[in-house]
Amino acid sequence: MPNDAEPRDMRHDWTRAEIAALYDLPFGDLIFRAQTLHRRYFAPNEVQLSTLLSIKTGGCPEDCAYCPQSAHYETGVDAAKLMDVDDVIAEARAAKAQGAQRFCMGAAWREPKDRDLDAVCAMVAGIKALGLETCATLGMLTRGQAEQLKTAGLDYYNHNLDTAPEYYGTIISTRVYRDRLDTLERVRAAGMKVCCGGIVGMGEVREHRIGMIAALANLPEHPDSVPINMLVKVAGTPLADAAALDELEFVRTIAAARVCMPKSVVRLSAGREGMDEALQALCFLAGANSIFCGSRLLTTPNPAHDTDRIMMDRLGLSPMGS
Ligand code: SAM
Ligand code: DTB
Ligand code: SF4
């Protein structure tokens, strides 16, 4: 189990050149580095399991080029209203029965309206009462909204930096990087745990992946949880035809996240539906120790519970803390 921290492991002064040097290592050497750190801070064969539910789907005013829920693109995702509190709690109960440890609620909002936030707070309280950890991703928050969520019992807030600062404007025009950093500061100040990561395979180059890892690792505190998403290409979005990212480059990105943020839980997040078991095994070897379970992410497919159970058995992985 975790040893005491080696002081030089926890750094907030990563240069891009240092991260580039990680990417440039022979593949085996990079994996060895990532494994060494992984085993220093985590039980090596444990995987944290989260379940996702889209509580408010589609019709989002933002123009994120990857997102099927943006109102700017014709993707076949219909806009729906915020779900009823009781229906969300029923879904959380079912997720718990399937082995989920954390229940994450996603909303296609630029930012929540105060009335909607009251309903989300009621969901949070009900889900916590089931004994699950709670997480939400609702867009930008004011200081007061972050405090309200914390008071309701929200454990984690997901808010991704998504890519390098210099590539952000290519992907999203309706907000800026600073907006994301401001919300992350408010979430942290309110005392919630931060879940913050990004997406790769969006037509970026390695320098942008390096810039994303640097931005995450050089936050004032490392995010508690770091989702690394492989772009799920959705017809109708501007990135529908983005070139596929080299698979080993994806594994290197996971390893770089593990090395630069050794105590953070790194989530092999969206994109698993398009990955075979061998690639996912490499991601776990590179330091990933969390997945979303259940056959749907927000609007796109994810491996079914049974598929993941078989994979975890074959790899000798067990749910974290069980
Ligand atoms: N609207 C809120 C926001 O953007 O912060 C919360 C929901 S949004 C869908 C949450 C995250 O999902 C995004 O930050 C992005 O990283 C991820 N995401 C969205 N579409 C994706 C896709 N097609 N492939 C991979 N990740 C995606
Ligand atoms: C994150 O980083 N990935 C999740 C979660 N946070 C909210 C979302 C993935 C969404 C994939 C596209 C979809 O299903 O709509
Ligand atoms: Fe809206 Fe979030 Fe999708 Fe961007 S990623 S369009 S903010 S739901």
mmCIF file of C-alpha atoms in Angstrom, residues 22-143:
data_model
loop_
_atom_site.group_PDB
_atom_site.id
_atom_site.type_symbol
_atom_site.label_atom_id
_atom_site.label_comp_id
_atom_site.label_asym_id
_atom_site.label_seq_id
_atom_site.Cartn_x
_atom_site.Cartn_y
_atom_site.Cartn_z
ATOM 1 C CA LEU A 22 8.980 11.722 -20.778
ATOM 2 C CA TYR A 23 7.120 11.277 -24.060
ATOM 3 C CA ASP A 24 10.461 10.701 -25.812
ATOM 4 C CA LEU A 25 11.554 7.893 -23.466
ATOM 5 C CA PRO A 26 11.663 4.374 -24.861
ATOM 6 C CA PHE A 27 8.127 3.045 -24.306
ATOM 7 C CA GLY A 28 9.261 0.464 -21.731
ATOM 8 C CA ASP A 29 11.195 3.044 -19.722
ATOM 9 C CA LEU A 30 8.197 5.390 -19.606
ATOM 10 C CA ILE A 31 5.903 2.556 -18.465
ATOM 11 C CA PHE A 32 8.448 1.526 -15.830
ATOM 12 C CA ARG A 33 8.555 5.086 -14.474
ATOM 13 C CA ALA A 34 4.784 5.305 -14.395
ATOM 14 C CA GLN A 35 4.452 1.873 -12.731
ATOM 15 C CA THR A 36 7.051 2.751 -10.097
ATOM 16 C CA LEU A 37 5.106 5.846 -9.085
ATOM 17 C CA HIS A 38 1.760 4.098 -9.359
ATOM 18 C CA ARG A 39 2.924 1.394 -6.931
ATOM 19 C CA ARG A 40 4.401 3.975 -4.563
ATOM 20 C CA TYR A 41 1.027 5.631 -4.038
ATOM 21 C CA PHE A 42 -1.694 3.137 -4.955
ATOM 22 C CA ALA A 43 -2.598 -0.509 -4.584
ATOM 23 C CA PRO A 44 -1.490 -1.537 -8.092
ATOM 24 C CA ASN A 45 -4.458 -3.684 -9.082
ATOM 25 C CA GLU A 46 -7.324 -1.551 -7.844
ATOM 26 C CA VAL A 47 -9.572 0.464 -10.135
ATOM 27 C CA GLN A 48 -12.004 3.156 -9.002
ATOM 28 C CA LEU A 49 -15.449 2.716 -10.596
ATOM 29 C CA SER A 50 -17.684 5.669 -11.418
ATOM 30 C CA THR A 51 -21.059 5.765 -13.120
ATOM 31 C CA LEU A 52 -22.192 8.653 -15.292
ATOM 32 C CA LEU A 53 -25.690 9.979 -15.822
ATOM 33 C CA SER A 54 -26.703 12.829 -18.081
ATOM 34 C CA ILE A 55 -29.228 14.701 -15.921
ATOM 35 C CA LYS A 56 -29.729 17.460 -18.489
ATOM 36 C CA THR A 57 -29.029 16.490 -22.067
ATOM 37 C CA GLY A 58 -28.400 18.565 -25.192
ATOM 38 C CA GLY A 59 -29.188 22.099 -26.288
ATOM 39 C CA CYS A 60 -26.009 23.567 -24.772
ATOM 40 C CA PRO A 61 -25.187 27.157 -25.834
ATOM 41 C CA GLU A 62 -21.418 26.469 -25.895
ATOM 42 C CA ASP A 63 -19.689 25.486 -29.151
ATOM 43 C CA CYS A 64 -17.153 22.863 -27.968
ATOM 44 C CA ALA A 65 -16.103 21.222 -31.239
ATOM 45 C CA TYR A 66 -16.023 17.713 -29.727
ATOM 46 C CA CYS A 67 -19.414 17.777 -28.080
ATOM 47 C CA PRO A 68 -22.581 16.083 -29.346
ATOM 48 C CA GLN A 69 -24.633 18.190 -26.901
ATOM 49 C CA SER A 70 -23.800 21.603 -28.344
ATOM 50 C CA ALA A 71 -26.810 23.370 -29.873
ATOM 51 C CA HIS A 72 -24.448 24.631 -32.595
ATOM 52 C CA TYR A 73 -24.269 21.218 -34.315
ATOM 53 C CA GLU A 74 -26.777 18.746 -35.780
ATOM 54 C CA THR A 75 -25.879 15.521 -34.005
ATOM 55 C CA GLY A 76 -29.266 13.907 -33.452
ATOM 56 C CA VAL A 77 -29.084 14.528 -29.679
ATOM 57 C CA ASP A 78 -32.395 16.134 -28.704
ATOM 58 C CA ALA A 79 -32.449 18.760 -25.987
ATOM 59 C CA ALA A 80 -34.193 17.527 -22.829
ATOM 60 C CA LYS A 81 -35.153 19.219 -19.573
ATOM 61 C CA LEU A 82 -33.431 18.611 -16.247
ATOM 62 C CA MET A 83 -34.432 15.166 -14.932
ATOM 63 C CA ASP A 84 -36.677 14.770 -11.884
ATOM 64 C CA VAL A 85 -34.859 14.385 -8.581
ATOM 65 C CA ASP A 86 -36.493 11.014 -7.778
ATOM 66 C CA ASP A 87 -35.609 9.549 -11.177
ATOM 67 C CA VAL A 88 -31.955 10.497 -10.712
ATOM 68 C CA ILE A 89 -31.862 8.908 -7.252
ATOM 69 C CA ALA A 90 -33.408 5.719 -8.663
ATOM 70 C CA GLU A 91 -30.619 5.595 -11.280
ATOM 71 C CA ALA A 92 -28.020 6.052 -8.544
ATOM 72 C CA ARG A 93 -29.533 3.160 -6.566
ATOM 73 C CA ALA A 94 -29.260 0.931 -9.650
ATOM 74 C CA ALA A 95 -25.652 2.047 -10.226
ATOM 75 C CA LYS A 96 -24.766 1.153 -6.644
ATOM 76 C CA ALA A 97 -26.261 -2.301 -7.128
ATOM 77 C CA GLN A 98 -23.932 -2.709 -10.139
ATOM 78 C CA GLY A 99 -20.864 -1.884 -8.021
ATOM 79 C CA ALA A 100 -20.383 1.853 -8.643
ATOM 80 C CA GLN A 101 -18.515 3.748 -5.938
ATOM 81 C CA ARG A 102 -19.171 7.225 -7.267
ATOM 82 C CA PHE A 103 -22.153 8.660 -9.110
ATOM 83 C CA CYS A 104 -21.375 11.486 -11.523
ATOM 84 C CA MET A 105 -24.075 13.756 -12.923
ATOM 85 C CA GLY A 106 -23.466 15.693 -16.140
ATOM 86 C CA ALA A 107 -25.458 18.659 -17.396
ATOM 87 C CA ALA A 108 -25.198 20.329 -20.815
ATOM 88 C CA TRP A 109 -25.029 23.819 -19.385
ATOM 89 C CA ARG A 110 -22.663 26.738 -19.829
ATOM 90 C CA GLU A 111 -23.453 27.448 -16.159
ATOM 91 C CA PRO A 112 -26.333 26.405 -13.882
ATOM 92 C CA LYS A 113 -29.293 28.684 -13.135
ATOM 93 C CA ASP A 114 -29.918 29.099 -9.422
ATOM 94 C CA ARG A 115 -33.299 27.304 -9.601
ATOM 95 C CA ASP A 116 -31.730 24.319 -11.352
ATOM 96 C CA LEU A 117 -28.935 24.249 -8.812
ATOM 97 C CA ASP A 118 -31.477 23.769 -6.002
ATOM 98 C CA ALA A 119 -32.718 20.619 -7.768
ATOM 99 C CA VAL A 120 -29.154 19.350 -8.303
ATOM 100 C CA CYS A 121 -28.456 19.888 -4.596
ATOM 101 C CA ALA A 122 -31.485 17.739 -3.735
ATOM 102 C CA MET A 123 -30.099 15.019 -6.042
ATOM 103 C CA VAL A 124 -26.694 15.233 -4.362
ATOM 104 C CA ALA A 125 -28.206 14.868 -0.886
ATOM 105 C CA GLY A 126 -30.314 11.871 -1.969
ATOM 106 C CA ILE A 127 -27.377 10.100 -3.649
ATOM 107 C CA LYS A 128 -25.104 10.660 -0.664
ATOM 108 C CA ALA A 129 -27.761 9.124 1.571
ATOM 109 C CA LEU A 130 -27.351 5.909 -0.486
ATOM 110 C CA GLY A 131 -23.710 5.780 0.601
ATOM 111 C CA LEU A 132 -22.254 6.740 -2.778
ATOM 112 C CA GLU A 133 -19.632 9.392 -3.467
ATOM 113 C CA THR A 134 -21.078 12.254 -5.487
ATOM 114 C CA CYS A 135 -19.669 14.127 -8.464
ATOM 115 C CA ALA A 136 -21.205 16.694 -10.808
ATOM 116 C CA THR A 137 -20.173 18.529 -13.941
ATOM 117 C CA LEU A 138 -22.459 21.476 -14.587
ATOM 118 C CA GLY A 139 -20.276 24.066 -16.324
ATOM 119 C CA MET A 140 -18.956 27.284 -14.815
ATOM 120 C CA LEU A 141 -19.809 28.095 -11.200
ATOM 121 C CA THR A 142 -19.914 31.271 -9.126
ATOM 122 C CA ARG A 143 -18.352 31.209 -5.681
#
